PDB file of C-alpha atoms in Angstrom:
ATOM      1  CA  SER A  12       3.032  11.003  -8.801  1.00 85.00           C
ATOM      2  CA  GLN A  13       0.188  13.281  -7.568  1.00 87.00           C
ATOM      3  CA  THR A  14      -1.191  16.182  -9.470  1.00 92.00           C
ATOM      4  CA  ILE A  15      -3.906  18.629  -8.767  1.00 96.00           C
ATOM      5  CA  HIS A  16      -5.985  20.498 -11.272  1.00 96.00           C
ATOM      6  CA  GLN A  17      -8.175  23.385 -11.142  1.00 97.00           C
ATOM      7  CA  TRP A  18     -10.476  24.933 -13.736  1.00 95.00           C
ATOM      8  CA  PRO A  19     -11.198  27.311 -15.182  1.00 96.00           C
ATOM      9  CA  ALA A  20      -8.065  29.223 -14.932  1.00 95.00           C
ATOM     10  CA  THR A  21      -9.809  32.576 -15.286  1.00 96.00           C
ATOM     11  CA  LEU A  22     -13.408  33.533 -15.000  1.00 97.00           C
ATOM     12  CA  VAL A  23     -15.268  36.916 -15.393  1.00 97.00           C
ATOM     13  CA  GLN A  24     -18.828  36.810 -14.032  1.00 97.00           C
ATOM     14  CA  PRO A  25     -21.392  39.549 -13.351  1.00 97.00           C
ATOM     15  CA  VAL A  26     -22.709  40.253  -9.927  1.00 97.00           C
ATOM     16  CA  GLY A  27     -25.577  37.870  -9.028  1.00 96.00           C
ATOM     17  CA  SER A  28     -24.592  35.147 -11.292  1.00 97.00           C
ATOM     18  CA  PRO A  29     -23.853  31.632 -10.085  1.00 97.00           C
ATOM     19  CA  LEU A  30     -20.319  30.174  -9.673  1.00 96.00           C
ATOM     20  CA  SER A  31     -18.787  26.738  -9.909  1.00 97.00           C
ATOM     21  CA  LEU A  32     -15.070  26.062  -9.519  1.00 97.00           C
ATOM     22  CA  GLU A  33     -13.694  22.516  -9.721  1.00 97.00           C
ATOM     23  CA  CYS A  34     -10.627  20.913  -8.209  1.00 98.00           C
ATOM     24  CA  THR A  35      -9.460  17.395  -8.730  1.00 97.00           C
ATOM     25  CA  VAL A  36      -6.504  15.418  -7.418  1.00 97.00           C
ATOM     26  CA  GLU A  37      -4.898  12.492  -9.049  1.00 95.00           C
ATOM     27  CA  GLY A  38      -2.574   9.858  -7.800  1.00 92.00           C
ATOM     28  CA  THR A  39      -3.738   9.713  -4.130  1.00 90.00           C
ATOM     29  CA  SER A  40      -6.661   8.355  -2.126  1.00 90.00           C
ATOM     30  CA  ASN A  41      -8.722  10.090   0.546  1.00 90.00           C
ATOM     31  CA  PRO A  42      -6.829  13.265   0.502  1.00 92.00           C
ATOM     32  CA  ASN A  43      -7.646  16.206   2.780  1.00 91.00           C
ATOM     33  CA  LEU A  44      -8.948  19.010   0.505  1.00 94.00           C
ATOM     34  CA  TYR A  45      -8.928  22.780   0.999  1.00 94.00           C
ATOM     35  CA  TRP A  46     -10.253  25.915  -0.678  1.00 95.00           C
ATOM     36  CA  TYR A  47      -8.502  29.170  -0.094  1.00 95.00           C
ATOM     37  CA  ARG A  48      -9.104  32.732  -1.371  1.00 94.00           C
ATOM     38  CA  GLN A  49      -6.341  35.180  -1.862  1.00 92.00           C
ATOM     39  CA  ALA A  50      -7.599  38.803  -2.257  1.00 82.00           C
ATOM     40  CA  ALA A  51      -5.355  41.411  -3.769  1.00 73.00           C
ATOM     41  CA  GLY A  52      -2.672  42.443  -1.271  1.00 67.00           C
ATOM     42  CA  ARG A  53      -3.880  39.982   1.338  1.00 72.00           C
ATOM     43  CA  GLY A  54      -2.746  36.683   2.525  1.00 81.00           C
ATOM     44  CA  LEU A  55      -4.469  33.381   2.132  1.00 89.00           C
ATOM     45  CA  GLN A  56      -7.973  32.891   3.760  1.00 89.00           C
ATOM     46  CA  LEU A  57      -9.109  29.422   4.298  1.00 90.00           C
ATOM     47  CA  LEU A  58     -12.728  28.977   3.056  1.00 93.00           C
ATOM     48  CA  PHE A  59     -13.488  25.249   3.293  1.00 93.00           C
ATOM     49  CA  TYR A  60     -11.716  22.029   4.159  1.00 91.00           C
ATOM     50  CA  SER A  61     -12.806  18.419   3.746  1.00 92.00           C
ATOM     51  CA  ILE A  62     -11.627  15.272   5.228  1.00 88.00           C
ATOM     52  CA  GLY A  63     -13.783  12.906   3.185  1.00 90.00           C
ATOM     53  CA  ILE A  64     -16.728  12.590   0.891  1.00 92.00           C
ATOM     54  CA  ASP A  65     -19.609  14.849   1.853  1.00 89.00           C
ATOM     55  CA  GLN A  66     -17.572  15.991   4.975  1.00 90.00           C
ATOM     56  CA  ILE A  67     -17.147  19.698   4.584  1.00 91.00           C
ATOM     57  CA  SER A  68     -16.336  22.297   7.208  1.00 88.00           C
ATOM     58  CA  SER A  69     -16.553  26.107   6.696  1.00 87.00           C
ATOM     59  CA  GLU A  70     -14.112  28.445   8.258  1.00 82.00           C
ATOM     60  CA  VAL A  71     -15.930  31.686   7.476  1.00 79.00           C
ATOM     61  CA  PRO A  72     -19.600  32.543   6.882  1.00 66.00           C
ATOM     62  CA  GLN A  73     -20.250  33.794   3.406  1.00 78.00           C
ATOM     63  CA  ASN A  74     -22.307  33.242   0.210  1.00 89.00           C
ATOM     64  CA  LEU A  75     -19.921  30.476  -0.938  1.00 94.00           C
ATOM     65  CA  SER A  76     -20.509  26.756  -0.453  1.00 95.00           C
ATOM     66  CA  ALA A  77     -18.353  23.641  -1.171  1.00 96.00           C
ATOM     67  CA  SER A  78     -19.110  20.127  -2.086  1.00 96.00           C
ATOM     68  CA  ARG A  79     -17.203  16.850  -2.377  1.00 96.00           C
ATOM     69  CA  PRO A  80     -19.173  14.482  -4.457  1.00 94.00           C
ATOM     70  CA  GLN A  81     -16.248  12.127  -5.000  1.00 94.00           C
ATOM     71  CA  ASP A  82     -13.069  11.198  -3.061  1.00 95.00           C
ATOM     72  CA  ARG A  83     -10.731  13.356  -5.243  1.00 95.00           C
ATOM     73  CA  GLN A  84     -13.145  16.183  -6.401  1.00 96.00           C
ATOM     74  CA  PHE A  85     -13.842  19.431  -4.577  1.00 97.00           C
ATOM     75  CA  ILE A  86     -16.204  22.026  -5.963  1.00 97.00           C
ATOM     76  CA  LEU A  87     -16.737  25.589  -4.822  1.00 97.00           C
ATOM     77  CA  SER A  88     -20.042  27.216  -5.578  1.00 96.00           C
ATOM     78  CA  SER A  89     -22.108  30.247  -5.185  1.00 96.00           C
ATOM     79  CA  LYS A  90     -25.778  30.988  -6.112  1.00 95.00           C
ATOM     80  CA  LYS A  91     -25.227  34.695  -6.426  1.00 95.00           C
ATOM     81  CA  LEU A  92     -21.855  36.326  -6.693  1.00 95.00           C
ATOM     82  CA  LEU A  93     -20.867  39.505  -4.862  1.00 94.00           C
ATOM     83  CA  LEU A  94     -18.307  42.007  -5.968  1.00 94.00           C
ATOM     84  CA  SER A  95     -16.290  41.124  -2.858  1.00 91.00           C
ATOM     85  CA  ASP A  96     -15.989  37.490  -4.102  1.00 93.00           C
ATOM     86  CA  SER A  97     -13.326  38.574  -6.620  1.00 93.00           C
ATOM     87  CA  GLY A  98     -10.003  37.091  -5.944  1.00 93.00           C
ATOM     88  CA  PHE A  99      -7.576  34.212  -6.676  1.00 95.00           C
ATOM     89  CA  TYR A 100      -8.989  30.907  -5.557  1.00 96.00           C
ATOM     90  CA  LEU A 101      -6.615  28.096  -4.687  1.00 96.00           C
ATOM     91  CA  CYS A 102      -7.453  24.441  -4.019  1.00 97.00           C
ATOM     92  CA  ALA A 103      -4.975  22.254  -2.021  1.00 96.00           C
ATOM     93  CA  TRP A 104      -4.619  18.802  -0.831  1.00 94.00           C
ATOM     94  CA  ARG A 105      -2.718  16.968   1.800  1.00 90.00           C
ATOM     95  CA  GLU A 106      -2.134  13.406   2.751  1.00 85.00           C
ATOM     96  CA  THR A 107      -4.532  12.188   5.394  1.00 77.00           C
ATOM     97  CA  GLY A 108      -3.170  11.712   8.862  1.00 67.00           C
ATOM     98  CA  THR A 109      -0.099  13.865   8.702  1.00 64.00           C
ATOM     99  CA  VAL A 110       0.593  17.443   9.588  1.00 61.00           C
ATOM    100  CA  TYR A 111       2.855  17.952   6.677  1.00 74.00           C
ATOM    101  CA  GLU A 112       2.675  20.214   3.674  1.00 86.00           C
ATOM    102  CA  GLN A 113      -0.254  20.974   1.576  1.00 91.00           C
ATOM    103  CA  TYR A 114       0.091  20.953  -2.252  1.00 93.00           C
ATOM    104  CA  PHE A 115      -1.548  23.677  -4.242  1.00 96.00           C
ATOM    105  CA  GLY A 116      -3.315  23.842  -7.524  1.00 96.00           C
ATOM    106  CA  PRO A 117      -2.627  26.470 -10.161  1.00 96.00           C
ATOM    107  CA  GLY A 118      -5.533  28.658  -9.072  1.00 95.00           C
ATOM    108  CA  THR A 119      -8.543  30.252 -10.625  1.00 96.00           C
ATOM    109  CA  ARG A 120      -8.658  34.063 -11.137  1.00 95.00           C
ATOM    110  CA  LEU A 121     -12.230  35.224 -10.483  1.00 96.00           C
ATOM    111  CA  THR A 122     -13.352  38.761 -11.440  1.00 96.00           C
ATOM    112  CA  VAL A 123     -16.896  39.772 -10.419  1.00 96.00           C
ATOM    113  CA  THR A 124     -18.021  42.782 -12.443  1.00 97.00           C
TER     114      THR A 124
ATOM    115  CA  ALA B  10      -3.993  29.336  18.943  1.00 71.00           C
ATOM    116  CA  GLN B  11      -1.379  29.858  16.386  1.00 78.00           C
ATOM    117  CA  SER B  12      -0.223  32.818  14.276  1.00 86.00           C
ATOM    118  CA  VAL B  13       2.463  33.770  11.854  1.00 91.00           C
ATOM    119  CA  THR B  14       3.919  37.225  11.321  1.00 93.00           C
ATOM    120  CA  GLN B  15       5.920  38.090   8.405  1.00 94.00           C
ATOM    121  CA  LEU B  16       7.971  41.245   8.882  1.00 91.00           C
ATOM    122  CA  GLY B  17       8.033  43.459   5.801  1.00 90.00           C
ATOM    123  CA  SER B  18       5.449  43.105   3.066  1.00 91.00           C
ATOM    124  CA  HIS B  19       8.008  44.133   0.438  1.00 95.00           C
ATOM    125  CA  VAL B  20      11.754  43.431   0.431  1.00 97.00           C
ATOM    126  CA  SER B  21      14.156  44.558  -2.273  1.00 97.00           C
ATOM    127  CA  VAL B  22      17.666  43.142  -2.714  1.00 97.00           C
ATOM    128  CA  SER B  23      20.314  43.459  -5.405  1.00 97.00           C
ATOM    129  CA  GLU B  24      21.094  40.549  -7.586  1.00 97.00           C
ATOM    130  CA  GLY B  25      23.833  38.601  -5.944  1.00 97.00           C
ATOM    131  CA  ALA B  26      22.982  39.856  -2.424  1.00 98.00           C
ATOM    132  CA  LEU B  27      21.811  38.018   0.570  1.00 98.00           C
ATOM    133  CA  VAL B  28      18.146  37.363   0.839  1.00 98.00           C
ATOM    134  CA  LEU B  29      16.623  37.368   4.294  1.00 98.00           C
ATOM    135  CA  LEU B  30      12.854  37.042   4.771  1.00 98.00           C
ATOM    136  CA  ARG B  31      11.673  37.139   8.351  1.00 97.00           C
ATOM    137  CA  CYS B  32       9.000  34.905   9.861  1.00 96.00           C
ATOM    138  CA  ASN B  33       7.914  34.733  13.593  1.00 95.00           C
ATOM    139  CA  TYR B  34       5.388  32.255  14.805  1.00 92.00           C
ATOM    140  CA  SER B  35       3.196  31.781  17.805  1.00 87.00           C
ATOM    141  CA  SER B  36       2.115  28.271  18.747  1.00 78.00           C
ATOM    142  CA  SER B  37       0.986  26.440  21.942  1.00 71.00           C
ATOM    143  CA  VAL B  38       2.658  23.207  20.820  1.00 74.00           C
ATOM    144  CA  PRO B  39       5.761  22.448  18.986  1.00 74.00           C
ATOM    145  CA  PRO B  40       5.045  23.830  15.470  1.00 81.00           C
ATOM    146  CA  TYR B  41       5.548  22.434  12.044  1.00 89.00           C
ATOM    147  CA  LEU B  42       6.693  25.296   9.745  1.00 93.00           C
ATOM    148  CA  PHE B  43       6.758  25.878   6.085  1.00 95.00           C
ATOM    149  CA  TRP B  44       7.946  28.308   3.528  1.00 97.00           C
ATOM    150  CA  TYR B  45       6.097  28.616   0.143  1.00 97.00           C
ATOM    151  CA  VAL B  46       6.731  30.533  -2.987  1.00 97.00           C
ATOM    152  CA  GLN B  47       4.134  32.115  -5.245  1.00 95.00           C
ATOM    153  CA  TYR B  48       4.933  33.294  -8.757  1.00 94.00           C
ATOM    154  CA  PRO B  49       2.450  35.732 -10.366  1.00 89.00           C
ATOM    155  CA  ASN B  50      -0.992  34.043 -11.089  1.00 86.00           C
ATOM    156  CA  GLN B  51       0.241  30.609  -9.940  1.00 91.00           C
ATOM    157  CA  GLY B  52      -0.353  28.419  -7.015  1.00 93.00           C
ATOM    158  CA  LEU B  53       2.008  28.050  -3.997  1.00 94.00           C
ATOM    159  CA  GLN B  54       4.972  25.880  -4.228  1.00 95.00           C
ATOM    160  CA  LEU B  55       6.658  24.415  -1.178  1.00 94.00           C
ATOM    161  CA  LEU B  56      10.230  25.748  -0.602  1.00 96.00           C
ATOM    162  CA  LEU B  57      11.056  23.895   2.514  1.00 95.00           C
ATOM    163  CA  LYS B  58       9.604  22.590   5.852  1.00 93.00           C
ATOM    164  CA  TYR B  59      10.609  21.915   9.342  1.00 92.00           C
ATOM    165  CA  THR B  60       8.900  19.147  11.308  1.00 87.00           C
ATOM    166  CA  THR B  61      11.317  17.751  13.708  1.00 81.00           C
ATOM    167  CA  GLY B  62      15.164  17.080  13.907  1.00 83.00           C
ATOM    168  CA  ALA B  63      17.693  19.267  12.409  1.00 85.00           C
ATOM    169  CA  THR B  64      16.816  22.954  12.949  1.00 88.00           C
ATOM    170  CA  LEU B  65      18.510  24.154   9.804  1.00 95.00           C
ATOM    171  CA  VAL B  66      16.534  22.926   6.851  1.00 95.00           C
ATOM    172  CA  LYS B  67      17.483  23.170   3.195  1.00 96.00           C
ATOM    173  CA  GLY B  68      15.052  23.650   0.465  1.00 95.00           C
ATOM    174  CA  ILE B  69      14.790  24.040  -3.304  1.00 94.00           C
ATOM    175  CA  ASN B  70      16.431  26.774  -5.365  1.00 94.00           C
ATOM    176  CA  GLY B  71      19.207  27.307  -2.698  1.00 96.00           C
ATOM    177  CA  PHE B  72      17.006  28.487   0.018  1.00 97.00           C
ATOM    178  CA  GLU B  73      17.320  27.398   3.714  1.00 97.00           C
ATOM    179  CA  ALA B  74      15.660  28.306   6.892  1.00 97.00           C
ATOM    180  CA  GLU B  75      16.626  27.883  10.487  1.00 95.00           C
ATOM    181  CA  PHE B  76      14.097  27.052  13.289  1.00 93.00           C
ATOM    182  CA  LYS B  77      14.978  28.944  16.450  1.00 93.00           C
ATOM    183  CA  LYS B  78      12.651  27.894  19.285  1.00 90.00           C
ATOM    184  CA  SER B  79      14.034  30.580  21.626  1.00 90.00           C
ATOM    185  CA  GLU B  80      13.308  33.366  19.215  1.00 92.00           C
ATOM    186  CA  THR B  81      10.110  31.769  17.827  1.00 92.00           C
ATOM    187  CA  SER B  82      11.543  32.436  14.407  1.00 94.00           C
ATOM    188  CA  PHE B  83      11.938  30.656  11.103  1.00 96.00           C
ATOM    189  CA  HIS B  84      13.632  33.100   8.794  1.00 97.00           C
ATOM    190  CA  LEU B  85      14.223  32.185   5.115  1.00 98.00           C
ATOM    191  CA  THR B  86      17.697  32.940   3.606  1.00 98.00           C
ATOM    192  CA  LYS B  87      19.477  32.565   0.401  1.00 98.00           C
ATOM    193  CA  PRO B  88      23.216  33.647   0.046  1.00 97.00           C
ATOM    194  CA  SER B  89      22.933  35.128  -3.314  1.00 97.00           C
ATOM    195  CA  ALA B  90      19.704  36.420  -5.106  1.00 97.00           C
ATOM    196  CA  HIS B  91      18.949  35.638  -8.655  1.00 97.00           C
ATOM    197  CA  MET B  92      16.417  37.495 -10.741  1.00 96.00           C
ATOM    198  CA  SER B  93      14.345  34.424 -10.910  1.00 96.00           C
ATOM    199  CA  ASP B  94      13.834  34.622  -7.015  1.00 97.00           C
ATOM    200  CA  ALA B  95      11.471  37.563  -7.546  1.00 97.00           C
ATOM    201  CA  ALA B  96       8.083  36.324  -6.173  1.00 96.00           C
ATOM    202  CA  GLU B  97       5.867  36.348  -3.145  1.00 95.00           C
ATOM    203  CA  TYR B  98       6.934  34.176  -0.200  1.00 97.00           C
ATOM    204  CA  PHE B  99       4.629  32.792   2.543  1.00 96.00           C
ATOM    205  CA  CYS B 100       5.491  31.404   5.882  1.00 95.00           C
ATOM    206  CA  ALA B 101       3.095  28.984   7.396  1.00 93.00           C
ATOM    207  CA  VAL B 102       2.556  27.143  10.784  1.00 90.00           C
ATOM    208  CA  SER B 103       0.713  23.872  10.959  1.00 85.00           C
ATOM    209  CA  LEU B 104      -1.089  22.330  13.893  1.00 77.00           C
ATOM    210  CA  PHE B 105      -2.966  18.933  14.000  1.00 71.00           C
ATOM    211  CA  SER B 106      -6.106  19.529  16.073  1.00 67.00           C
ATOM    212  CA  GLY B 107      -9.645  18.116  16.322  1.00 66.00           C
ATOM    213  CA  GLY B 108      -9.109  15.655  13.513  1.00 64.00           C
ATOM    214  CA  TYR B 109      -7.808  17.988  10.954  1.00 68.00           C
ATOM    215  CA  GLN B 110      -4.723  19.997  10.096  1.00 72.00           C
ATOM    216  CA  LYS B 111      -5.064  23.708  10.620  1.00 78.00           C
ATOM    217  CA  VAL B 112      -2.522  25.779   8.697  1.00 85.00           C
ATOM    218  CA  THR B 113      -2.091  29.464   9.330  1.00 87.00           C
ATOM    219  CA  PHE B 114      -0.297  31.488   6.557  1.00 91.00           C
ATOM    220  CA  GLY B 115       1.463  34.725   7.026  1.00 92.00           C
ATOM    221  CA  THR B 116       0.428  37.752   4.866  1.00 91.00           C
ATOM    222  CA  GLY B 117       3.341  37.199   2.461  1.00 93.00           C
ATOM    223  CA  THR B 118       6.485  39.090   1.522  1.00 95.00           C
ATOM    224  CA  LYS B 119       7.060  40.158  -1.964  1.00 95.00           C
ATOM    225  CA  LEU B 120      10.677  39.909  -2.970  1.00 97.00           C
ATOM    226  CA  GLN B 121      12.020  42.283  -5.633  1.00 97.00           C
ATOM    227  CA  VAL B 122      15.516  41.572  -7.119  1.00 97.00           C
ATOM    228  CA  ILE B 123      17.275  44.553  -8.615  1.00 97.00           C
ATOM    229  CA  PRO B 124      19.592  43.880 -11.441  1.00 95.00           C
TER     230      PRO B 124
END
């Protein structure tokens, strides 16, 4: 069966510090991968998606970036965090070639102070 | 373009009462529709999905939803609410375009179950 992991679960970082959130998927090959942000009281905002290694697309301009160094690894990064980067970050995967459901990881709660 | 509207950001029901969470969508092509549930500080879990075929779909935890094309709706229901149903619920519409799947989520409805 497939599983998706995210770490860390929670993170408190000062403004201006760097960020690295990691997501890994097990039990599947060549998944489509997604990063979402969920701010307090708001819905899900798609940040990045990837259809393959080193194939990243950005949905919104911001100071965040994403990388996919391996087939089942997806990393969200920032060089300098802003207060507005606080939120709940969710990674998701989907089987390639379908329009079916996405499966979500447990999320990372990021607080920028 | 596609969009999802969830009517009511907060819904309160009594334990044992009917749960009805509303979702209307807009899509230029036949949609694929989903309902997800999110418990506090957790990821989203798929409740049910509509792709093709039967318009009444059953999901986990006793939930079901009916796809009504004429009303562009996909409302989520459960005959009898349990305390454990208290969570946030998201409706989503999916479209496959330009080589990738674009999923648009609604803004969510928080369900409160009153004992």
